Coordinates of C-alpha atoms and ligand atoms in Angstrom, one line a residue:
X1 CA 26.4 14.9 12.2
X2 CA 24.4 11.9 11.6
X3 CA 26.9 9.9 14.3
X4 CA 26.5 12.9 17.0
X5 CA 22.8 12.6 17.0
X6 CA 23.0 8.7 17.4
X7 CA 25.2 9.0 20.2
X8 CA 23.3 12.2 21.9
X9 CA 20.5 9.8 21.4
X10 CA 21.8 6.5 22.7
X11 CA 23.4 8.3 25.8
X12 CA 20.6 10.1 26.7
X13 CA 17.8 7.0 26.3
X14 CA 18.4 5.7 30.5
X15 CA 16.3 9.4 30.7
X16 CA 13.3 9.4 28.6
X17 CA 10.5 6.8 29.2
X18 CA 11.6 3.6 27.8
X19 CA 9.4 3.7 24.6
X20 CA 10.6 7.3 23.7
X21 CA 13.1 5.7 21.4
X22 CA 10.9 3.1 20.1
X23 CA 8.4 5.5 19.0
X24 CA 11.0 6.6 16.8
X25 CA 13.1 3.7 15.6
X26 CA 10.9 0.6 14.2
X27 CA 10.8 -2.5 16.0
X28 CA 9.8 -5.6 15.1
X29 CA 5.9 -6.7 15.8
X30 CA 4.8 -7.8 18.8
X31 CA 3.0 -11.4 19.2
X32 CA 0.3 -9.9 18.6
X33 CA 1.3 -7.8 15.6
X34 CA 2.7 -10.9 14.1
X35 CA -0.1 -12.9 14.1
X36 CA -2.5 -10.0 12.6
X37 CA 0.3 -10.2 9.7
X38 CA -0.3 -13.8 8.8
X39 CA -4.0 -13.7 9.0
X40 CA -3.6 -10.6 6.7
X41 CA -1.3 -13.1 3.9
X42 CA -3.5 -15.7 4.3
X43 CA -6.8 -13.6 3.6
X44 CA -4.6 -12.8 0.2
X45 CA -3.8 -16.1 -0.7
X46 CA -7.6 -16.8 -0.5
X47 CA -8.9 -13.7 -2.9
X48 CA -9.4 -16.2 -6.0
X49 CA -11.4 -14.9 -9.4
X50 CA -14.1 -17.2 -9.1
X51 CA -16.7 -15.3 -11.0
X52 CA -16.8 -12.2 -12.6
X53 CA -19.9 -9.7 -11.2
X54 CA -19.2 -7.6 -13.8
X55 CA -19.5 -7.0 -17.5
X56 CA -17.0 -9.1 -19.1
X57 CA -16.4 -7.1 -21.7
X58 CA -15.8 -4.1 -19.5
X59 CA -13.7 -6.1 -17.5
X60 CA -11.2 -7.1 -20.4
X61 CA -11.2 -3.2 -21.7
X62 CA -10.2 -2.2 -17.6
X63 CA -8.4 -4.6 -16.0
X64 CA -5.0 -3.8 -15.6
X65 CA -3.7 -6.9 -13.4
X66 CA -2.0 -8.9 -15.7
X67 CA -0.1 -6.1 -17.4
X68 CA 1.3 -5.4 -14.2
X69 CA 1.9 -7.9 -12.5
X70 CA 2.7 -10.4 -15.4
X71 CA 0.1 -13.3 -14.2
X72 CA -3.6 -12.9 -14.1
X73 CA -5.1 -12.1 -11.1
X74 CA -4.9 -14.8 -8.1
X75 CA -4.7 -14.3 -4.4
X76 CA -2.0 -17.3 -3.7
X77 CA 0.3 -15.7 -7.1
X78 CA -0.3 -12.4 -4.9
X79 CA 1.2 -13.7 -2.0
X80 CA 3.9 -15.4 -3.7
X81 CA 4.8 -11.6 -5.4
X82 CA 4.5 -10.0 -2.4
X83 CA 6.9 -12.6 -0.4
X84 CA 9.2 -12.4 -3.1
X85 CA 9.8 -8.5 -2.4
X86 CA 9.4 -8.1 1.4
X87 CA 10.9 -10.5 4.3
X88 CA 10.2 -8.5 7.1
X89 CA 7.8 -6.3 8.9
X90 CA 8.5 -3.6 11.7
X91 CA 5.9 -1.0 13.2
X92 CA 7.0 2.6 14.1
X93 CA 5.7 5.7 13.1
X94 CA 5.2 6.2 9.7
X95 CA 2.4 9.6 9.8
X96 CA 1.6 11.2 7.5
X97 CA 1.8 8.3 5.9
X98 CA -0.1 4.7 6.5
X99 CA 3.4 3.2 6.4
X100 CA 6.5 2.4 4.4
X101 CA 9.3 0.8 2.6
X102 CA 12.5 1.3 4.2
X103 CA 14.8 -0.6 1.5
X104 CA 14.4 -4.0 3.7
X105 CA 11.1 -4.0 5.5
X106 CA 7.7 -2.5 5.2
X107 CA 7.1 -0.1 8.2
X108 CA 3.6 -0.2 9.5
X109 CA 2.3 2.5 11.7
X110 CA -0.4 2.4 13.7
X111 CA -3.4 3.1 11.5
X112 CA -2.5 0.2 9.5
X113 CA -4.1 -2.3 11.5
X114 CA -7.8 -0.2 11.8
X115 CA -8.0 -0.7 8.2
X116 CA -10.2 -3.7 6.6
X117 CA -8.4 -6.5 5.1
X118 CA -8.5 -5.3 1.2
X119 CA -7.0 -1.8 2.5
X120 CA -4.4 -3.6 4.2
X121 CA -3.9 -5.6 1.2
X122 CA -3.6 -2.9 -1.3
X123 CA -1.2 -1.0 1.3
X124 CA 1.3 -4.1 1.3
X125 CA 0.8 -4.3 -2.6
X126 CA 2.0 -0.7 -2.9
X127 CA 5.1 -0.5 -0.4
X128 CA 6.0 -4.3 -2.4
X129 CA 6.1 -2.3 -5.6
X130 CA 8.4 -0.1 -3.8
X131 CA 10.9 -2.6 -3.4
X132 CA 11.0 -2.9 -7.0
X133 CA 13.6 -0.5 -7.5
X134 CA 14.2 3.1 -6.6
X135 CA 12.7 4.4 -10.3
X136 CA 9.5 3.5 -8.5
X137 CA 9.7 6.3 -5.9
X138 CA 6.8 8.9 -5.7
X139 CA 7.0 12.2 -7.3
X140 CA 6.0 15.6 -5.3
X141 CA 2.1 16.1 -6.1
X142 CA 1.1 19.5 -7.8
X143 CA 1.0 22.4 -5.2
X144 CA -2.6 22.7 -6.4
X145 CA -3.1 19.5 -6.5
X146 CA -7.3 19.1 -5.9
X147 CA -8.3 16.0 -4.5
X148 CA -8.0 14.8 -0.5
X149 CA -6.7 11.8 0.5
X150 CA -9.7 9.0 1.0
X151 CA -8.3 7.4 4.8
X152 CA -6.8 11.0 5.9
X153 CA -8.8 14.2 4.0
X154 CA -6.8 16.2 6.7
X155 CA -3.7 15.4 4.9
X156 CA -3.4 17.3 1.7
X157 CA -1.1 15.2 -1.1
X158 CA -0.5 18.4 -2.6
X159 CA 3.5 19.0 -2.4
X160 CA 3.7 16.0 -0.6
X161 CA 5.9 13.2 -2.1
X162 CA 2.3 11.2 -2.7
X163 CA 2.3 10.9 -6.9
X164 CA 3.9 8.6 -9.4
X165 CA 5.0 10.2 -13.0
X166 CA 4.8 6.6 -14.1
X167 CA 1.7 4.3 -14.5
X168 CA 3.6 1.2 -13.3
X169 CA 4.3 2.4 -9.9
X170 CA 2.6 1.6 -6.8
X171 CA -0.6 3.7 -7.2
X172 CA -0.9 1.6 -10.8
X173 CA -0.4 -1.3 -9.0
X174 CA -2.5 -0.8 -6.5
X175 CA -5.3 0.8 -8.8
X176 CA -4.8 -2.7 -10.5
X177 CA -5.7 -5.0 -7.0
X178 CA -8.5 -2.7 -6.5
X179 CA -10.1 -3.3 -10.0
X180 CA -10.0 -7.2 -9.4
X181 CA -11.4 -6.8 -6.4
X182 CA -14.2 -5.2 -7.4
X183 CA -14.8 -7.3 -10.6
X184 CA -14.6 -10.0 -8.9
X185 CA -16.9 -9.3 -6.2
X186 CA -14.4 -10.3 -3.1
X187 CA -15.2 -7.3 -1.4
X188 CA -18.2 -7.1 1.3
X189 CA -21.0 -5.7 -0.1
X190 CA -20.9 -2.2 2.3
X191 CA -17.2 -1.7 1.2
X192 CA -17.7 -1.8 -3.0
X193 CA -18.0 1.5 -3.1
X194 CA -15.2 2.6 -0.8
X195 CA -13.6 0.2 -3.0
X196 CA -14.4 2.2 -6.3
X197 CA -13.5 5.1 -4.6
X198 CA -10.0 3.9 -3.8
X199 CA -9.3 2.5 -6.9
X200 CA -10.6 6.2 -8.5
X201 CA -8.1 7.8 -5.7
X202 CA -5.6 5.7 -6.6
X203 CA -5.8 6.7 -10.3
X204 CA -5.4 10.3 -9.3
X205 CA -2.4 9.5 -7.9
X206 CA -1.0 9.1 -11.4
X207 CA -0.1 12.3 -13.1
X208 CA 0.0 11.3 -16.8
X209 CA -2.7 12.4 -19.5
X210 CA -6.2 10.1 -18.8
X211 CA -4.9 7.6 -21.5
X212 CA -1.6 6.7 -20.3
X213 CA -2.8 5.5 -16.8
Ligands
ZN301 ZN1 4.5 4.9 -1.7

């Protein structure tokens, strides 16, 4: 079945426009693309923990970094995690989601690149976690499943494949990044609170009892 639709689809591309197939099958980034990449890894590899802007005591009881991640928190480690896990890049359509992990590259769509830098950051950290093995793979959320997505409210998680059953997947992880970043004050001042929301949105993500996340 899965051969007849490749070849009903390869036969008949001389007669759609010539980005009908592309829209469908990712291909790698343009110049352009490629270069928003890089400047994405190297804002990473310069998110450092300088200096706590918050309580250090409340930072030891919440941050969750290390656990995860298995070195404390630094933007140039980051990097080196996150090139460990993913070689390649393509861009295709990924709605309803922000993008994906397709077992060998992380498929952006095209919202990705509207997002600020930490967004784009904590996206990359959670399709790398993906690439950690398949027992990382999201769970279907609860059909009543309350809260909206933060970037998309139109798109309800509920029943959607948008929840972990584990706290070490890549809504942990990513809940993880987002703490740091807010401890550590690295994002701009107009964005901490989106930030707290995210790292909150994250959390809910994460369907264990509140103690286990
Ligand atoms: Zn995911």
């Amino acid at each position: 079945m899965l051969r007849l639709l490749v070849l009903i689809l390869v036969s008949a591309s001389p007669l759609f426009p010539c980005d009908f197939l592309s829209r469908w099958i990712p291909r790698a980034p343009d110049p352009t693309e490629s270069a928003r990449i890089e400047s994405l890894r190297a804002f990473i590899r310069s998110l450092e923990p300088k200096q706590l802007v918050v309580d250090r005591d409340f930072y030891r009881k919440t941050s969750r970094f290390e656990e995860r991640f298995g070195f404390p928190f630094s933007g140039q480690k980051l990097d080196s995690w996150f090139g460990d896990r993913i070689r390649f890049f393509k861009i295709g359509r990924t709605d309803p989601y922000l993008a994906y992990y397709n077992g060998e590259a992380i498929v952006l769509g095209k919202g990705f690149f509207l997002l600020s830098k930490i967004e784009q950051a904590l996206v990359l950290v959670h399709e790398a976690r993906h690439a950690d093995g398949k027992k990382y793979s999201h769970v279907d959320c609860p059909s009543d499943f309350p809260y909206l997505s933060l970037r998309i409210p139109e798109t309800k998680p509920a029943g959607l494949k948008a929840c972990d059953d584990i706290s070490d997947g890549s809504y942990g992880f990513g809940a993880a990044f987002l703490f740091e970043v807010f401890a550590y004050g690295l994002a701009e001042r107009t964005e901490e609170k989106y930030i707290l929301g995210l790292y909150n949105s994250e959390l809910t993500r994460i369907l264990l009892p509140k103690g286990d996340r």
